[in-house]
mmCIF file of C-alpha atoms in Angstrom:
data_model
loop_
_atom_site.group_PDB
_atom_site.id
_atom_site.type_symbol
_atom_site.label_atom_id
_atom_site.label_comp_id
_atom_site.label_asym_id
_atom_site.label_seq_id
_atom_site.Cartn_x
_atom_site.Cartn_y
_atom_site.Cartn_z
ATOM 1 C CA MET A 13 -27.772 24.019 -9.443
ATOM 2 C CA HIS A 14 -25.949 27.350 -9.283
ATOM 3 C CA THR A 15 -25.770 30.088 -11.822
ATOM 4 C CA ARG A 16 -22.623 31.097 -13.881
ATOM 5 C CA GLU A 17 -22.211 34.018 -11.851
ATOM 6 C CA GLU A 18 -22.389 31.952 -8.742
ATOM 7 C CA LYS A 19 -19.943 29.419 -9.840
ATOM 8 C CA MET A 20 -17.383 32.213 -10.925
ATOM 9 C CA GLU A 21 -17.912 33.413 -7.471
ATOM 10 C CA ALA A 22 -17.280 30.225 -5.756
ATOM 11 C CA PHE A 23 -13.984 29.723 -7.819
ATOM 12 C CA GLY A 24 -12.738 33.093 -6.927
ATOM 13 C CA ARG A 25 -13.531 32.293 -3.224
ATOM 14 C CA LEU A 26 -11.338 29.154 -3.360
ATOM 15 C CA LEU A 27 -8.404 31.154 -5.046
ATOM 16 C CA ASP A 28 -8.857 33.718 -2.149
ATOM 17 C CA VAL A 29 -8.740 31.019 0.341
ATOM 18 C CA LEU A 30 -5.609 29.419 -1.192
ATOM 19 C CA ASP A 31 -3.864 32.959 -1.594
ATOM 20 C CA ARG A 32 -4.369 33.409 2.222
ATOM 21 C CA LEU A 33 -3.362 29.924 3.252
ATOM 22 C CA ARG A 34 -0.160 30.244 1.156
ATOM 23 C CA VAL A 35 0.928 33.232 3.299
ATOM 24 C CA GLU A 36 -0.385 32.334 6.710
ATOM 25 C CA CYS A 37 -0.301 28.508 7.002
ATOM 26 C CA PRO A 38 3.283 27.123 7.573
ATOM 27 C CA TRP A 39 2.428 23.827 5.760
ATOM 28 C CA ASP A 40 0.904 25.584 2.697
ATOM 29 C CA ARG A 41 3.800 27.778 2.663
ATOM 30 C CA LYS A 42 6.452 25.308 2.408
ATOM 31 C CA GLN A 43 4.886 23.320 -0.301
ATOM 32 C CA THR A 44 6.679 22.957 -3.931
ATOM 33 C CA ASN A 45 5.502 21.252 -7.036
ATOM 34 C CA GLU A 46 7.594 18.241 -5.915
ATOM 35 C CA SER A 47 6.214 18.042 -2.515
ATOM 36 C CA LEU A 48 2.648 18.345 -3.741
ATOM 37 C CA ARG A 49 3.118 15.524 -6.488
ATOM 38 C CA PRO A 50 2.591 12.580 -4.224
ATOM 39 C CA ASN A 51 -0.617 13.965 -2.797
ATOM 40 C CA THR A 52 -1.869 14.666 -6.085
ATOM 41 C CA ILE A 53 -1.557 11.233 -7.221
ATOM 42 C CA GLU A 54 -3.194 10.067 -4.086
ATOM 43 C CA GLU A 55 -6.027 12.551 -4.540
ATOM 44 C CA THR A 56 -6.381 11.282 -8.136
ATOM 45 C CA PHE A 57 -6.743 7.737 -7.135
ATOM 46 C CA GLU A 58 -9.333 8.510 -4.522
ATOM 47 C CA LEU A 59 -11.291 10.232 -7.098
ATOM 48 C CA CYS A 60 -11.010 7.315 -9.311
ATOM 49 C CA ASP A 61 -12.295 5.061 -6.398
ATOM 50 C CA ALA A 62 -15.283 7.316 -5.880
ATOM 51 C CA LEU A 63 -16.095 7.198 -9.478
ATOM 52 C CA MET A 64 -16.016 3.487 -9.569
ATOM 53 C CA LYS A 65 -18.436 3.301 -6.607
ATOM 54 C CA ASP A 66 -20.521 6.195 -8.208
ATOM 55 C CA ASP A 67 -20.521 7.691 -4.879
ATOM 56 C CA HIS A 68 -21.578 11.086 -5.668
ATOM 57 C CA ALA A 69 -20.882 12.739 -2.379
ATOM 58 C CA ASN A 70 -17.193 11.723 -2.555
ATOM 59 C CA ILE A 71 -16.967 12.396 -6.240
ATOM 60 C CA CYS A 72 -17.826 15.978 -5.350
ATOM 61 C CA LYS A 73 -15.301 16.100 -2.422
ATOM 62 C CA GLU A 74 -12.451 14.421 -4.410
ATOM 63 C CA LEU A 75 -13.079 16.827 -7.278
ATOM 64 C CA GLY A 76 -12.757 19.676 -4.934
ATOM 65 C CA ASP A 77 -9.369 17.989 -3.751
ATOM 66 C CA LEU A 78 -8.049 17.825 -7.367
ATOM 67 C CA LEU A 79 -9.198 21.290 -8.048
ATOM 68 C CA MET A 80 -7.376 22.741 -5.037
ATOM 69 C CA HIS A 81 -4.126 21.039 -6.381
ATOM 70 C CA VAL A 82 -4.757 22.559 -9.883
ATOM 71 C CA CYS A 83 -5.166 25.982 -8.389
ATOM 72 C CA PHE A 84 -1.950 25.358 -6.041
ATOM 73 C CA TYR A 85 0.170 24.652 -8.858
ATOM 74 C CA SER A 86 -1.060 27.432 -10.715
ATOM 75 C CA LEU A 87 -0.165 29.731 -7.727
ATOM 76 C CA ILE A 88 3.433 28.405 -7.427
ATOM 77 C CA GLY A 89 3.791 29.061 -11.274
ATOM 78 C CA GLN A 90 2.477 32.581 -10.488
ATOM 79 C CA GLU A 91 5.054 33.073 -7.673
ATOM 80 C CA LYS A 92 7.810 32.090 -10.072
ATOM 81 C CA GLY A 93 6.510 34.406 -12.654
ATOM 82 C CA GLU A 94 5.756 31.607 -15.183
ATOM 83 C CA PHE A 95 2.034 31.395 -15.391
ATOM 84 C CA ASP A 96 -0.982 31.716 -13.393
ATOM 85 C CA VAL A 97 -4.588 30.144 -13.154
ATOM 86 C CA ALA A 98 -5.817 32.489 -15.931
ATOM 87 C CA ASP A 99 -3.028 31.213 -18.359
ATOM 88 C CA VAL A 100 -4.019 27.456 -17.432
ATOM 89 C CA CYS A 101 -7.696 28.218 -18.216
ATOM 90 C CA HIS A 102 -7.046 30.073 -21.471
ATOM 91 C CA LYS A 103 -4.321 27.597 -22.703
ATOM 92 C CA GLN A 104 -6.965 24.743 -22.160
ATOM 93 C CA ALA A 105 -9.834 26.812 -23.771
ATOM 94 C CA ASP A 106 -7.620 27.441 -26.926
ATOM 95 C CA LYS A 107 -6.773 23.849 -26.995
ATOM 96 C CA LEU A 108 -10.305 22.680 -26.940
ATOM 97 C CA ILE A 109 -11.301 25.250 -29.440
ATOM 98 C CA PHE A 110 -8.417 23.958 -31.866
ATOM 99 C CA ARG A 111 -9.217 20.481 -31.498
ATOM 100 C CA HIS A 112 -12.826 20.901 -32.098
ATOM 101 C CA PRO A 113 -13.169 22.206 -35.524
ATOM 102 C CA HIS A 114 -16.267 20.213 -35.976
ATOM 103 C CA VAL A 115 -17.887 22.552 -33.766
ATOM 104 C CA TYR A 116 -15.759 25.933 -34.099
ATOM 105 C CA GLY A 117 -14.790 25.392 -37.704
ATOM 106 C CA LYS A 118 -16.074 23.806 -40.809
ATOM 107 C CA VAL A 119 -14.752 20.233 -40.402
ATOM 108 C CA THR A 120 -17.405 17.617 -40.190
ATOM 109 C CA ALA A 121 -17.554 14.817 -37.756
ATOM 110 C CA ASP A 122 -20.720 13.097 -36.885
ATOM 111 C CA THR A 123 -19.662 10.332 -34.801
ATOM 112 C CA ALA A 124 -17.259 9.976 -31.577
ATOM 113 C CA GLU A 125 -15.053 7.784 -33.955
ATOM 114 C CA GLN A 126 -14.609 10.516 -36.394
ATOM 115 C CA VAL A 127 -13.762 13.009 -33.661
ATOM 116 C CA LEU A 128 -11.075 10.851 -32.241
ATOM 117 C CA GLN A 129 -9.463 10.240 -35.572
ATOM 118 C CA ASN A 130 -9.472 14.081 -36.297
ATOM 119 C CA TRP A 131 -8.022 14.465 -32.873
ATOM 120 C CA GLU A 132 -4.840 12.537 -33.683
ATOM 121 C CA GLN A 133 -4.135 14.532 -36.893
ATOM 122 C CA ILE A 134 -4.809 17.783 -35.199
ATOM 123 C CA LYS A 135 -2.443 17.112 -32.303
ATOM 124 C CA LEU A 136 0.334 16.304 -34.908
ATOM 125 C CA LYS A 137 -0.092 19.946 -36.142
ATOM 126 C CA GLU A 138 -0.048 21.638 -33.075
ATOM 127 C CA LYS A 139 2.983 23.898 -32.328
ATOM 128 C CA ASP A 140 3.491 22.101 -29.099
ATOM 129 C CA GLY A 141 1.525 18.944 -29.780
ATOM 130 C CA ASN A 142 2.723 15.453 -30.269
ATOM 131 C CA LYS A 143 5.602 14.827 -32.627
ATOM 132 C CA THR A 144 4.594 11.237 -33.349
ATOM 133 C CA VAL A 145 1.247 9.466 -32.887
ATOM 134 C CA LEU A 146 2.280 7.361 -29.740
ATOM 135 C CA SER A 147 4.377 10.328 -28.093
ATOM 136 C CA GLY A 148 1.190 11.644 -26.628
ATOM 137 C CA VAL A 149 1.026 8.375 -24.269
ATOM 138 C CA PRO A 150 2.474 9.431 -20.959
ATOM 139 C CA SER A 151 5.282 7.197 -20.101
ATOM 140 C CA ALA A 152 4.233 7.014 -16.315
ATOM 141 C CA LEU A 153 0.731 5.612 -17.025
ATOM 142 C CA PRO A 154 0.111 2.204 -15.591
ATOM 143 C CA SER A 155 0.975 -0.468 -17.764
ATOM 144 C CA LEU A 156 -2.621 -1.720 -18.612
ATOM 145 C CA ILE A 157 -4.118 1.784 -19.230
ATOM 146 C CA LYS A 158 -0.954 2.631 -21.216
ATOM 147 C CA ALA A 159 -1.579 -0.434 -23.490
ATOM 148 C CA TYR A 160 -5.166 0.579 -24.027
ATOM 149 C CA ARG A 161 -4.260 4.028 -24.953
ATOM 150 C CA ILE A 162 -1.268 2.973 -27.225
ATOM 151 C CA GLN A 163 -3.887 0.740 -29.084
ATOM 152 C CA GLU A 164 -6.621 3.527 -29.142
ATOM 153 C CA LYS A 165 -3.948 5.988 -30.830
ATOM 154 C CA ALA A 166 -2.875 3.303 -33.366
ATOM 155 C CA ARG A 167 -6.647 2.841 -34.305
ATOM 156 C CA ASN A 168 -7.024 6.398 -34.737
ATOM 157 C CA VAL A 169 -4.745 6.464 -37.710
ATOM 158 C CA GLY A 170 -6.047 3.235 -39.215
ATOM 159 C CA PHE A 171 -3.819 0.711 -37.600
ATOM 160 C CA ASP A 172 -6.429 -1.743 -36.364
ATOM 161 C CA TRP A 173 -8.384 -5.030 -36.949
ATOM 162 C CA ASP A 174 -10.893 -4.914 -39.865
ATOM 163 C CA ASP A 175 -13.086 -7.254 -38.105
ATOM 164 C CA PRO A 176 -12.947 -7.453 -34.235
ATOM 165 C CA ALA A 177 -13.705 -11.196 -34.351
ATOM 166 C CA ASP A 178 -10.300 -11.591 -35.798
ATOM 167 C CA VAL A 179 -8.582 -10.823 -32.535
ATOM 168 C CA TRP A 180 -9.558 -13.995 -30.940
ATOM 169 C CA LYS A 181 -7.207 -15.840 -33.185
ATOM 170 C CA LYS A 182 -4.468 -13.624 -31.975
ATOM 171 C CA VAL A 183 -5.388 -14.052 -28.307
ATOM 172 C CA ARG A 184 -5.504 -17.729 -28.665
ATOM 173 C CA GLU A 185 -2.106 -17.660 -30.455
ATOM 174 C CA GLU A 186 -0.479 -15.720 -27.601
ATOM 175 C CA LEU A 187 -1.925 -17.922 -24.929
ATOM 176 C CA ASP A 188 -0.489 -21.153 -26.957
ATOM 177 C CA GLU A 189 3.071 -19.224 -26.982
ATOM 178 C CA LEU A 190 2.754 -18.589 -23.354
ATOM 179 C CA GLU A 191 1.795 -22.071 -22.324
ATOM 180 C CA ALA A 192 4.900 -23.284 -24.465
ATOM 181 C CA GLU A 193 7.131 -21.011 -22.780
ATOM 182 C CA PHE A 194 5.882 -22.012 -19.380
ATOM 183 C CA GLU A 195 6.435 -25.517 -20.319
ATOM 184 C CA ARG A 196 10.089 -24.900 -21.173
ATOM 185 C CA GLY A 197 10.714 -23.012 -17.997
ATOM 186 C CA ASP A 198 12.350 -19.960 -19.762
ATOM 187 C CA ARG A 199 11.593 -17.214 -17.355
ATOM 188 C CA GLN A 200 12.677 -14.331 -19.718
ATOM 189 C CA ARG A 201 10.801 -15.703 -22.803
ATOM 190 C CA SER A 202 7.688 -16.508 -20.475
ATOM 191 C CA THR A 203 7.590 -12.932 -19.036
ATOM 192 C CA GLU A 204 7.642 -11.608 -22.787
ATOM 193 C CA GLU A 205 4.836 -14.060 -23.864
ATOM 194 C CA LEU A 206 2.712 -13.059 -20.718
ATOM 195 C CA GLY A 207 2.971 -9.374 -21.998
ATOM 196 C CA ASP A 208 2.022 -10.439 -25.516
ATOM 197 C CA PHE A 209 -0.838 -12.236 -24.264
ATOM 198 C CA LEU A 210 -2.067 -9.404 -21.819
ATOM 199 C CA PHE A 211 -1.630 -7.035 -24.596
ATOM 200 C CA SER A 212 -3.791 -9.072 -26.976
ATOM 201 C CA VAL A 213 -6.547 -9.506 -24.347
ATOM 202 C CA ILE A 214 -6.645 -5.626 -23.765
ATOM 203 C CA ASN A 215 -6.915 -5.202 -27.462
ATOM 204 C CA ALA A 216 -9.934 -7.541 -27.675
ATOM 205 C CA ALA A 217 -11.715 -5.741 -24.713
ATOM 206 C CA ARG A 218 -10.938 -2.347 -26.814
ATOM 207 C CA LEU A 219 -12.422 -3.720 -30.084
ATOM 208 C CA TYR A 220 -15.572 -4.966 -28.089
ATOM 209 C CA HIS A 221 -15.631 -1.468 -26.394
ATOM 210 C CA LEU A 222 -15.059 -2.791 -22.943
ATOM 211 C CA ASN A 223 -12.497 -0.900 -20.756
ATOM 212 C CA PRO A 224 -10.155 -3.448 -19.165
ATOM 213 C CA ASP A 225 -8.887 -1.397 -16.315
ATOM 214 C CA ASN A 226 -12.566 -0.837 -15.201
ATOM 215 C CA ALA A 227 -13.256 -4.531 -15.845
ATOM 216 C CA LEU A 228 -10.220 -5.578 -13.773
ATOM 217 C CA GLU A 229 -11.090 -3.217 -10.969
ATOM 218 C CA HIS A 230 -14.777 -4.505 -10.682
ATOM 219 C CA THR A 231 -12.952 -8.027 -10.246
ATOM 220 C CA ASN A 232 -10.791 -6.806 -7.777
ATOM 221 C CA GLN A 233 -13.672 -5.518 -5.576
ATOM 222 C CA LYS A 234 -15.613 -8.693 -6.131
ATOM 223 C CA PHE A 235 -12.607 -10.693 -4.972
ATOM 224 C CA ILE A 236 -12.254 -8.442 -1.968
ATOM 225 C CA ARG A 237 -15.791 -8.646 -0.989
ATOM 226 C CA ARG A 238 -16.030 -12.599 -1.247
ATOM 227 C CA PHE A 239 -12.406 -13.130 0.392
ATOM 228 C CA ASN A 240 -13.707 -10.872 3.351
ATOM 229 C CA TYR A 241 -16.897 -12.896 3.727
ATOM 230 C CA VAL A 242 -14.468 -16.077 3.945
ATOM 231 C CA GLU A 243 -12.355 -14.443 6.366
ATOM 232 C CA GLU A 244 -15.227 -13.045 8.701
ATOM 233 C CA HIS A 245 -16.740 -16.425 8.750
ATOM 234 C CA SER A 246 -13.737 -18.032 9.514
ATOM 235 C CA ILE A 247 -13.331 -15.808 12.654
ATOM 236 C CA ARG A 248 -16.996 -16.592 13.537
ATOM 237 C CA ILE A 249 -16.483 -20.130 13.932
ATOM 238 C CA GLY A 250 -12.973 -19.788 15.550
ATOM 239 C CA LYS A 251 -10.827 -21.293 12.840
ATOM 240 C CA PRO A 252 -8.263 -19.225 11.342
ATOM 241 C CA LEU A 253 -7.811 -19.179 7.501
ATOM 242 C CA THR A 254 -4.401 -20.831 7.906
ATOM 243 C CA GLU A 255 -6.159 -23.935 9.621
ATOM 244 C CA MET A 256 -8.930 -24.241 7.077
ATOM 245 C CA THR A 257 -8.716 -26.605 4.218
ATOM 246 C CA LEU A 258 -9.158 -25.215 0.785
ATOM 247 C CA GLU A 259 -12.446 -27.063 0.405
ATOM 248 C CA GLU A 260 -13.808 -25.378 3.510
ATOM 249 C CA MET A 261 -12.865 -22.139 2.212
ATOM 250 C CA ASP A 262 -14.425 -23.074 -1.280
ATOM 251 C CA ARG A 263 -17.622 -23.620 0.416
ATOM 252 C CA LEU A 264 -17.566 -20.277 2.117
ATOM 253 C CA TRP A 265 -16.646 -18.662 -1.191
ATOM 254 C CA ASP A 266 -19.617 -20.163 -2.754
ATOM 255 C CA GLU A 267 -21.781 -18.813 -0.225
ATOM 256 C CA ALA A 268 -20.605 -15.385 -0.867
ATOM 257 C CA LYS A 269 -21.293 -15.742 -4.485
ATOM 258 C CA ALA A 270 -24.679 -17.004 -3.789
ATOM 259 C CA LEU A 271 -25.415 -14.227 -1.411
ATOM 260 C CA GLU A 272 -24.124 -11.671 -4.095
ATOM 261 C CA SER A 273 -26.434 -13.315 -6.605
ATOM 262 C CA GLU A 274 -29.361 -12.939 -4.332
ATOM 263 C CA GLN A 275 -28.741 -9.460 -3.367
ATOM 264 C CA SER A 276 -28.338 -8.630 -7.196
ATOM 265 C CA GLU A 277 -31.718 -10.184 -8.066
ATOM 266 C CA ASN A 278 -33.409 -8.335 -5.301
ATOM 267 C CA LYS A 279 -32.129 -5.022 -6.506
ATOM 268 C CA GLU A 280 -33.671 -5.928 -9.932
#
C-alpha cells in the first residue's frame, strides 16, 4: 500500500492531467455539468455492478472513473468561480467532524444504531441540513432504495416496530388486500395495494437486517444465469425457445439449478 505522501501525489497527478485535458482535449473542453451527468450515472451503476460481483480490479477502475467525475465537476465549479476541489474536501471533512461528536466531541455512541439516531438529530441542526426527517431522501432515488431509506430515517427518530416479528402480520394483511383488489379487477386500487405490499416486504427485510436491493439484484443475476443456460441448451439441440414447451424449459431450468448447487458445494 502507498504512503500518505504517495496518495497525495497521486491525487495531484490526477488533477494535473484533468487540468491539461480541459484545455487541450476538444471533448473534455466542451463538457458541462449537464453533459457529464448521464455519464456519472452510468459510472455509478458500473461501480455498483463491480461491488456486487466483489470484482476488486473493476472496483478500483470504477472508483477511478467516479473520482475523475468528482474532480471534473469541481474543475467546472472552479472555472465559474463558485468552488474548487479543496472546497469540496473541506466541506466534506467539516460535515464528517460535525456529524461525529462521539469521536470529535463529548457525545457517547457505543453502537452503530446510536450513531444513526444521533445523525438524524444532527442533520436537522445543520445550517444547510435537512429541514424535516425525510427531506434528506433524494427524490431521484430508485423506488426500492428510496423506500428502504425512508424507513431507516423514520426508525432513527423512533417510528418503528417494537418487535420485528410483528411486521409479518402487516405483510400478510397487505398481501390479502392486494389479492382482493386483483380479484375485483380495479387496476388503480391494485397498483396502490401492490405498492403497499412491496413497502411492507422492504420493511420486513430492513427489520431483519437484510438489504432488499442487494437481495433482488442477486436474484436478478441468478435468473439471468439460469435462463442463459436454458437458452444455450436450446441452441445446442437446435430447438428455439419459442418452439419448446414449458415442461422442456422447466427441465433445463432444473438442470441449471442442480449445476449451481453442485458448484456451490464444490467451493465449500
